[in-house]
Amino acid sequence: MAAKDFLFTSESVSEGHPDKMCDQISDAILDAHLSGDPDSRVACEALTKTGMIVIAGEITSKTKVSYNEIARDVVRDIGYTDSSIGFDGNTCAILTAVEQQSPDISQGVTEGEGLHKEQGAGDQGMMFGYACDETPELMPFPIQMAHSLVKYLAKIRKGGEASFIRPDSKSQVTVQYREGRPVRVQSVVVSTQHAPDVQYSKLRETVIDGVIRAVIPADYLDKSTVFHVNPTGRFVVGGPQGDCGLTGRKIIVDTYGGMGRHGGGAFSGKDPSKVDRSAAYMARYIAKNIVAAKLARRCEVQLAYVIGVAQPVSVAVDTFDTGVIPEAELARIVQESFDLRPKAIIEILDLKRPIYRATASYGHFGRTAENGYFTWERTDRVEDLKKAATKV
């Protein structure tokens, strides 16, 4: 029996965090290739440290792009435009080490070429999707609040309302649950890079009154909620100067804040033939539709694949004792209702488009399907699932 009364904590990081810089560079490069060649095979990693970006990976594409200019555009857009704040996208060194995709992998994911004639998965592994009814977005409350805090920080920084705030920041939200439902926020941590001359009292006031209270619903805050703002007292050295960044190092931030399980594969910089990304999106799509159909209050879907093979080797559904029909029946309905082959996933979710840089900060899930992005957030299979459940 799952615990009903507990504290749960999730964290998020801003677009200016060094790891997220790298995620955005990797996904911007992916988008550039997909713009000209939707069949591009991209596995792109980035690393950043003081004054330097390294771009590496395996890319096979008909489209030629300038990795240097893409990386500089991303860094400048984030706000790193002067070495005095820790990084300058205009002058940083950029090194590249990019080769083509291995032909051994390529034949397994190219229809008609491998041992199995269907387009197979780009790698082995297991992927998880999760949804719950704690927020309108059907996401866990702690991670949704953590994302909203750092996103709002970026908004007031870029809008000039708090010009002393700089790009690198983190948030952490601890939520108290009773009877399995979030009832109050126990504590909030916001650490944000700032100009050296701002007074700590002004920074703290801006963060608590201008960010935390603007983002977290007042019903969840009380006189016992603890606020930690820059708990070391100072955060001037930030960005790549303060911390090395690397693509794929924030996978729990990218997903469900630890509330749902994770298979281990990162998303950013990978084209949709990689099931690390596309099947994780599909698993979220399935779980979200199950919860939206009110077949469960919480739902986790696991898919597992073998490289070069189209059909998943396993499909599992866990409703954490909140389902209205047996989980075995729900898993059967999922397999009958959703085509889980990689080629079908790509077609259903329309994943061969340049939509990925938008996913690389503030989470891949719990977003609206704006401009045709985040197609896995749609709840267009609710009626199908309800109908199938009535036959159980």
Coordinates of N, CA, C and O in Angstrom, one line a residue, residues 282 286 311-312 315 317 328-340 348 381 384-385 387-389 391-392:
M282 N 5.5 9.0 -26.1 CA 4.3 8.2 -26.3 C 3.7 7.7 -25.0 O 2.5 7.7 -24.8
I286 N 0.0 8.3 -23.6 CA -1.0 7.3 -23.1 C -1.4 7.5 -21.7 O -2.6 7.5 -21.3
Q311 N 8.2 -3.8 -32.6 CA 7.2 -4.0 -31.5 C 7.9 -3.9 -30.1 O 9.0 -4.5 -30.0
P312 N 7.3 -3.3 -29.1 CA 7.9 -3.3 -27.8 C 7.9 -4.7 -27.2 O 7.1 -5.5 -27.5
V315 N 4.8 -4.0 -22.3 CA 4.0 -2.8 -22.0 C 3.4 -3.1 -20.6 O 2.8 -4.1 -20.4
V317 N 1.4 -1.1 -17.2 CA 0.6 0.0 -16.7 C 0.4 -0.1 -15.2 O 0.0 -1.2 -14.7
A328 N -4.1 -5.2 -15.6 CA -3.9 -6.1 -16.7 C -4.8 -5.8 -17.9 O -4.4 -5.8 -19.0
E329 N -6.0 -5.4 -17.6 CA -7.0 -5.1 -18.6 C -6.6 -3.7 -19.2 O -6.8 -3.5 -20.4
L330 N -6.2 -2.8 -18.4 CA -5.8 -1.5 -18.9 C -4.6 -1.6 -19.8 O -4.5 -1.0 -20.9
A331 N -3.6 -2.5 -19.5 CA -2.4 -2.7 -20.3 C -2.9 -3.3 -21.7 O -2.3 -3.0 -22.7
R332 N -3.9 -4.2 -21.6 CA -4.4 -4.8 -22.8 C -5.0 -3.8 -23.7 O -4.8 -3.7 -24.9
I333 N -5.8 -2.9 -23.1 CA -6.5 -1.8 -23.9 C -5.4 -0.9 -24.5 O -5.6 -0.5 -25.7
V334 N -4.4 -0.6 -23.8 CA -3.3 0.2 -24.3 C -2.7 -0.4 -25.6 O -2.5 0.2 -26.6
Q335 N -2.4 -1.7 -25.5 CA -1.8 -2.4 -26.6 C -2.7 -2.5 -27.8 O -2.3 -2.5 -29.0
E336 N -4.0 -2.6 -27.6 CA -5.0 -2.6 -28.7 C -5.3 -1.3 -29.2 O -5.7 -1.2 -30.4
S337 N -5.2 -0.2 -28.4 CA -5.6 1.1 -28.8 C -4.5 2.0 -29.4 O -4.8 2.9 -30.2
F338 N -3.2 1.7 -29.1 CA -2.1 2.5 -29.5 C -1.1 1.7 -30.3 O -0.7 0.6 -29.9
D339 N -0.7 2.2 -31.5 CA 0.3 1.6 -32.3 C 1.7 2.0 -31.7 O 2.0 3.2 -31.8
L340 N 2.4 1.1 -31.1 CA 3.6 1.4 -30.4 C 4.9 1.2 -31.2 O 6.0 1.2 -30.6
I348 N 2.1 9.4 -35.4 CA 1.0 9.8 -34.6 C 1.3 11.2 -33.9 O 0.4 12.0 -33.8
R381 N -7.6 11.0 -27.1 CA -7.9 9.5 -27.1 C -8.8 9.2 -25.9 O -9.1 8.0 -25.6
D384 N -12.0 7.1 -26.8 CA -11.7 5.8 -27.2 C -11.4 4.9 -26.0 O -11.8 3.7 -26.0
L385 N -10.7 5.5 -25.1 CA -10.3 4.7 -23.9 C -11.5 4.4 -23.0 O -11.7 3.3 -22.5
K387 N -14.6 4.1 -24.0 CA -15.4 3.1 -24.7 C -14.8 1.7 -24.5 O -15.5 0.7 -24.2
A388 N -13.5 1.6 -24.6 CA -12.8 0.3 -24.5 C -13.0 -0.2 -23.0 O -13.2 -1.4 -22.8
A389 N -13.0 0.7 -22.1 CA -13.1 0.3 -20.6 C -14.4 -0.2 -20.3 O -14.6 -1.0 -19.4
K391 N -16.2 -2.2 -21.9 CA -16.3 -3.6 -22.4 C -15.6 -4.6 -21.4 O -15.6 -5.8 -21.7
V392 N -14.9 -4.0 -20.4 CA -14.1 -4.9 -19.5 C -15.1 -5.6 -18.6 O -16.0 -4.9 -18.0

